[in-house]
Amino acid sequence: MAESSPQQPREDESGSTEESVHFAPDSSGLLSEDQFLCSVCQNVFTAPGSVPCGPMKCISTCWGDSEQCHCPFCKEKFNKRPELEVNTAFREVVDLFKKEGGLNKPEVLCDACIGVKQKALKSCLDCRLTLCKSHLESHNNMPKIKEHKLISPSKNLEDYICQKHRRPLELFCRDDQMSACMVCTLTDHKKHKTVPVEEGIGEMKSQLEKTQSEVQHMIKDRLKKIKDIKHSVELRKKNMENELADSIEVLTALIRSVERSQAELLDMMEENQKAAESQAEDLIKDLEQEITELKRRDSELEQLFHTEDHLHLLQIYPSLCRPPHTKNWTDISIDPIIDLSVDILWNVVSQLQKSLNEMVTESEQRMIQQYAVDVTLDADTAHPKLILSDDGKQVRNGDTEQKLPDNPKRFNRSLCALGKEGFSSGRFYYEVQVSGKTEWDLGVARESINRKHKKVILTPQNGFWAMKLRNGNEYKACVDALVPLFVREKLQKVGVFVNYEEGLVSFYDAESRSRIFSFTGQTFTEKLYPYFSPRKNDRGKNSAPLIISPVSKTE
């Protein structure tokens, strides 16, 4: 910023002049103490107020009870006594100057002054004297002492003198990280790397600045971790509330004997949430404690960065040049996903109804139906023997291999195809008509599955979450060891529901509104695509297509 030019005094009607209040930085870029002195009492402003002509003075003290009022600076008279108000904006500037300008520090006075001692401007390490402006002139004019080492005024000059050789400590030893005199470089610090003390202090401040930056970064990381933990707890609480509402609705629809299980489930969920909140409180407490310590270190580094007390800086530098030891928070978090899902409730119900399917209430049916998506088959993924309808809603085995480009997305060994759209978050649901078929595979598959194997192995480890039909009436869940599935009637339409964040894939009998099987506790890290396989024709016995059907909403 360019330095402001001083304003010229203006002349009033009586011929006198007044100076407008003007604050200009000194050569160091900082405001000087003189600019904050009241011209009446010669003290730094406390509650600065101003008269209409501008100046801020001890106006009330000057006026007293007098009827005639005038400006104590420019002598302008006022017919009516002006109303005085504290200039709050300028008072804040004055308070800041007092705080940062070191006005509260004890003054260093000139050693050469006789009588009233003046404020010292510099200290000479060679003369061992602290001198004011007038007594410093000889150091600027006399050739013999122009080369003396001058520093900021100090009351303790001995701290800057080598106690062993009685020479100024004007060098800094990089090897020992300490100050030294010229004689020291020929003895104790011989062959050591030394630089002028100013350069050494600059290097130390540079390291402190780097350390401070690291500390500030650590504070920022921990504040973000607190925010993430709080967000996770809130998300977990929201999920718990949603799951709790669904669970209560399902429980209410069941027979009265399930009421005791409802209470147990609620207790379990509340205890789980309390444990998560307790864990979060402990983590936040630890983080806040670390932040307090880091802020303290940051404040110390800030003060040291601006200090001119080189001795103090040299003494505490080794202990502050590195960030404080703190815990590694990278992998510490609160899981926002609730493990206590509706499936736990159905496991409780199954103990009472071992011989029956898990019945889906109307409320759950409506819940999954609201996540219905429009699925269309992707022709670029279909095996060459598969024939897709023009609208992309049906797929069947044509028995004859078509001449199609063998792109990376296409299955060229297994009779299957994927949907066009993949899902990497949220929930989705679709239904497929399977009537008239003796074999089929349905489910979802991750994007990175191998599409060129001779035989697709339908397991979660290979990227498939599916169920299948074989021999007309054998339904199985495709896990490592195939799980037989019991259905009361032959399936005509199958619903597939996915909750990506919960790692849930469920299959439903869309006609009888019953759940067939669920994959729970899965971990999804990439897009999931609807997966279809109409299987072989079996001499026409399995020629019916798989048909993606519109979802009929439950009334």
CSV table of C-alpha atoms in Angstrom, one decimal, residues 198-384:
chain,number,residue,atom,x,y,z
A,198,GLU,CA,20.6,-12.0,12.0
A,199,GLU,CA,20.7,-14.7,9.3
A,200,GLY,CA,20.6,-17.4,11.9
A,201,ILE,CA,17.6,-15.8,13.6
A,202,GLY,CA,15.9,-15.5,10.2
A,203,GLU,CA,16.5,-19.3,9.6
A,204,MET,CA,15.1,-20.1,13.1
A,205,LYS,CA,12.0,-17.9,12.5
A,206,SER,CA,11.6,-19.5,9.1
A,207,GLN,CA,11.6,-22.9,10.8
A,208,LEU,CA,9.2,-21.6,13.4
A,209,GLU,CA,6.9,-20.3,10.7
A,210,LYS,CA,7.0,-23.7,9.1
A,211,THR,CA,6.2,-25.4,12.4
A,212,GLN,CA,3.4,-22.9,13.0
A,213,SER,CA,2.0,-23.6,9.6
A,214,GLU,CA,2.0,-27.4,10.5
A,215,VAL,CA,0.4,-26.7,13.8
A,216,GLN,CA,-2.3,-24.6,12.2
A,217,HIS,CA,-2.9,-27.3,9.6
A,218,MET,CA,-3.2,-29.8,12.5
A,219,ILE,CA,-5.8,-27.6,14.2
A,220,LYS,CA,-7.7,-27.3,10.9
A,221,ASP,CA,-7.7,-31.1,10.5
A,222,ARG,CA,-8.9,-31.6,14.0
A,223,LEU,CA,-11.7,-29.1,13.6
A,224,LYS,CA,-12.8,-30.8,10.4
A,225,LYS,CA,-12.6,-34.2,12.3
A,226,ILE,CA,-14.9,-32.8,15.0
A,227,LYS,CA,-17.3,-31.6,12.3
A,228,ASP,CA,-17.2,-35.0,10.6
A,229,ILE,CA,-17.8,-36.8,13.8
A,230,LYS,CA,-20.8,-34.6,14.7
A,231,HIS,CA,-22.2,-35.1,11.2
A,232,SER,CA,-21.8,-38.9,11.5
A,233,VAL,CA,-23.6,-38.9,14.8
A,234,GLU,CA,-26.4,-36.8,13.4
A,235,LEU,CA,-26.6,-39.0,10.3
A,236,ARG,CA,-26.6,-42.1,12.4
A,237,LYS,CA,-29.3,-40.6,14.6
A,238,LYS,CA,-31.4,-39.8,11.5
A,239,ASN,CA,-30.9,-43.3,10.2
A,240,MET,CA,-31.9,-44.7,13.6
A,241,GLU,CA,-35.0,-42.6,13.6
A,242,ASN,CA,-36.0,-43.8,10.2
A,243,GLU,CA,-35.2,-47.5,11.0
A,244,LEU,CA,-37.0,-47.1,14.3
A,245,ALA,CA,-40.2,-45.8,12.6
A,246,ASP,CA,-40.1,-48.7,10.1
A,247,SER,CA,-39.5,-51.2,12.9
A,248,ILE,CA,-42.4,-50.0,15.0
A,249,GLU,CA,-44.7,-50.0,12.1
A,250,VAL,CA,-43.8,-53.6,11.2
A,251,LEU,CA,-44.0,-54.8,14.8
A,252,THR,CA,-47.5,-53.2,15.2
A,253,ALA,CA,-48.8,-55.2,12.3
A,254,LEU,CA,-47.6,-58.6,13.8
A,255,ILE,CA,-49.3,-60.7,16.4
A,256,ARG,CA,-49.3,-59.6,20.1
A,257,SER,CA,-46.6,-62.2,21.0
A,258,VAL,CA,-44.0,-60.0,19.2
A,259,GLU,CA,-44.5,-57.0,21.5
A,260,ARG,CA,-41.7,-58.2,23.9
A,261,SER,CA,-39.3,-58.5,20.9
A,262,GLN,CA,-40.2,-54.9,20.0
A,263,ALA,CA,-39.0,-53.6,23.4
A,264,GLU,CA,-35.8,-55.6,23.2
A,265,LEU,CA,-35.1,-54.2,19.7
A,266,LEU,CA,-35.7,-50.7,20.9
A,267,ASP,CA,-33.4,-51.1,23.8
A,268,MET,CA,-30.7,-52.5,21.6
A,269,MET,CA,-31.0,-49.6,19.1
A,270,GLU,CA,-31.0,-47.0,21.9
A,271,GLU,CA,-28.0,-48.6,23.6
A,272,ASN,CA,-26.1,-48.7,20.3
A,273,GLN,CA,-26.9,-45.0,19.7
A,274,LYS,CA,-25.8,-44.1,23.3
A,275,ALA,CA,-22.6,-46.0,22.8
A,276,ALA,CA,-21.9,-44.1,19.6
A,277,GLU,CA,-22.7,-40.7,21.2
A,278,SER,CA,-20.5,-41.6,24.2
A,279,GLN,CA,-17.7,-42.6,21.8
A,280,ALA,CA,-18.2,-39.3,19.9
A,281,GLU,CA,-18.1,-37.2,23.1
A,282,ASP,CA,-14.9,-38.9,24.1
A,283,LEU,CA,-13.3,-38.3,20.7
A,284,ILE,CA,-14.5,-34.7,20.6
A,285,LYS,CA,-13.1,-34.1,24.1
A,286,ASP,CA,-9.7,-35.5,23.0
A,287,LEU,CA,-9.8,-33.4,19.8
A,288,GLU,CA,-10.7,-30.2,21.7
A,289,GLN,CA,-7.9,-30.9,24.2
A,290,GLU,CA,-5.4,-31.3,21.3
A,291,ILE,CA,-6.8,-28.1,19.7
A,292,THR,CA,-6.3,-26.2,22.9
A,293,GLU,CA,-2.7,-27.3,23.1
A,294,LEU,CA,-2.1,-26.6,19.5
A,295,LYS,CA,-3.6,-23.1,19.7
A,296,ARG,CA,-1.4,-22.5,22.7
A,297,ARG,CA,1.6,-23.6,20.7
A,298,ASP,CA,0.4,-21.5,17.8
A,299,SER,CA,0.2,-18.4,20.0
A,300,GLU,CA,3.7,-19.1,21.4
A,301,LEU,CA,5.1,-19.5,17.9
A,302,GLU,CA,3.4,-16.3,16.7
A,303,GLN,CA,4.9,-14.3,19.6
A,304,LEU,CA,8.4,-15.8,19.0
A,305,PHE,CA,8.1,-15.1,15.3
A,306,HIS,CA,7.9,-11.4,16.1
A,307,THR,CA,10.2,-11.3,19.1
A,308,GLU,CA,13.5,-9.4,19.1
A,309,ASP,CA,14.6,-11.2,22.3
A,310,HIS,CA,17.1,-13.4,20.5
A,311,LEU,CA,18.5,-15.0,23.6
A,312,HIS,CA,15.0,-16.2,24.7
A,313,LEU,CA,14.4,-17.5,21.2
A,314,LEU,CA,17.7,-19.4,21.2
A,315,GLN,CA,16.9,-21.0,24.5
A,316,ILE,CA,13.4,-22.3,23.7
A,317,TYR,CA,13.9,-22.9,19.9
A,318,PRO,CA,14.7,-26.6,20.2
A,319,SER,CA,11.5,-27.3,22.1
A,320,LEU,CA,9.2,-25.4,19.8
A,321,CYS,CA,10.6,-26.0,16.3
A,322,ARG,CA,8.7,-29.2,15.9
A,323,PRO,CA,4.9,-29.8,16.1
A,324,PRO,CA,3.7,-31.3,19.4
A,325,HIS,CA,3.1,-35.0,19.5
A,326,THR,CA,-0.6,-35.8,18.8
A,327,LYS,CA,-2.8,-38.7,18.1
A,328,ASN,CA,-3.2,-39.9,14.5
A,329,TRP,CA,-6.9,-39.2,13.8
A,330,THR,CA,-6.9,-40.3,10.1
A,331,ASP,CA,-8.8,-43.6,10.6
A,332,ILE,CA,-10.9,-42.7,13.6
A,333,SER,CA,-14.6,-42.0,12.8
A,334,ILE,CA,-18.1,-42.7,13.9
A,335,ASP,CA,-19.9,-45.1,11.6
A,336,PRO,CA,-23.2,-43.4,10.5
A,337,ILE,CA,-24.7,-46.6,9.2
A,338,ILE,CA,-27.1,-48.5,11.5
A,339,ASP,CA,-26.6,-52.2,11.6
A,340,LEU,CA,-29.9,-52.7,13.3
A,341,SER,CA,-32.1,-52.9,10.2
A,342,VAL,CA,-35.5,-54.3,9.6
A,343,ASP,CA,-33.8,-57.6,8.8
A,344,ILE,CA,-33.0,-58.0,12.6
A,345,LEU,CA,-36.7,-57.7,13.3
A,346,TRP,CA,-37.6,-60.3,10.7
A,347,ASN,CA,-35.1,-62.7,12.3
A,348,VAL,CA,-37.0,-62.3,15.6
A,349,VAL,CA,-40.3,-63.0,13.8
A,350,SER,CA,-38.9,-66.0,12.0
A,351,GLN,CA,-38.4,-67.7,15.4
A,352,LEU,CA,-42.2,-67.6,15.8
A,353,GLN,CA,-43.0,-68.5,12.3
A,354,LYS,CA,-40.3,-71.0,11.3
A,355,SER,CA,-42.5,-72.8,8.8
A,356,LEU,CA,-43.6,-69.6,7.0
A,357,ASN,CA,-41.9,-67.0,4.8
A,358,GLU,CA,-41.1,-63.7,6.2
A,359,MET,CA,-44.2,-61.7,5.4
A,360,VAL,CA,-43.8,-58.2,4.2
A,361,THR,CA,-46.3,-55.7,5.6
A,362,GLU,CA,-48.0,-53.1,3.4
A,363,SER,CA,-45.9,-50.4,4.9
A,364,GLU,CA,-42.6,-52.1,3.9
A,365,GLN,CA,-44.0,-52.8,0.4
A,366,ARG,CA,-44.9,-49.1,0.0
A,367,MET,CA,-41.5,-48.2,1.4
A,368,ILE,CA,-39.5,-50.2,-1.2
A,369,GLN,CA,-41.9,-49.2,-4.1
A,370,GLN,CA,-41.2,-45.5,-3.6
A,371,TYR,CA,-37.6,-46.3,-4.7
A,372,ALA,CA,-38.8,-47.8,-8.0
A,373,VAL,CA,-36.5,-47.0,-11.0
A,374,ASP,CA,-36.9,-47.3,-14.7
A,375,VAL,CA,-34.5,-50.1,-15.8
A,376,THR,CA,-33.6,-50.6,-19.4
A,377,LEU,CA,-31.3,-53.4,-20.8
A,378,ASP,CA,-27.9,-52.3,-22.2
A,379,ALA,CA,-27.5,-53.9,-25.6
A,380,ASP,CA,-23.7,-53.3,-25.5
A,381,THR,CA,-23.4,-55.7,-22.6
A,382,ALA,CA,-25.7,-58.6,-23.9
A,383,HIS,CA,-24.2,-61.9,-25.0
A,384,PRO,CA,-24.5,-62.3,-28.8
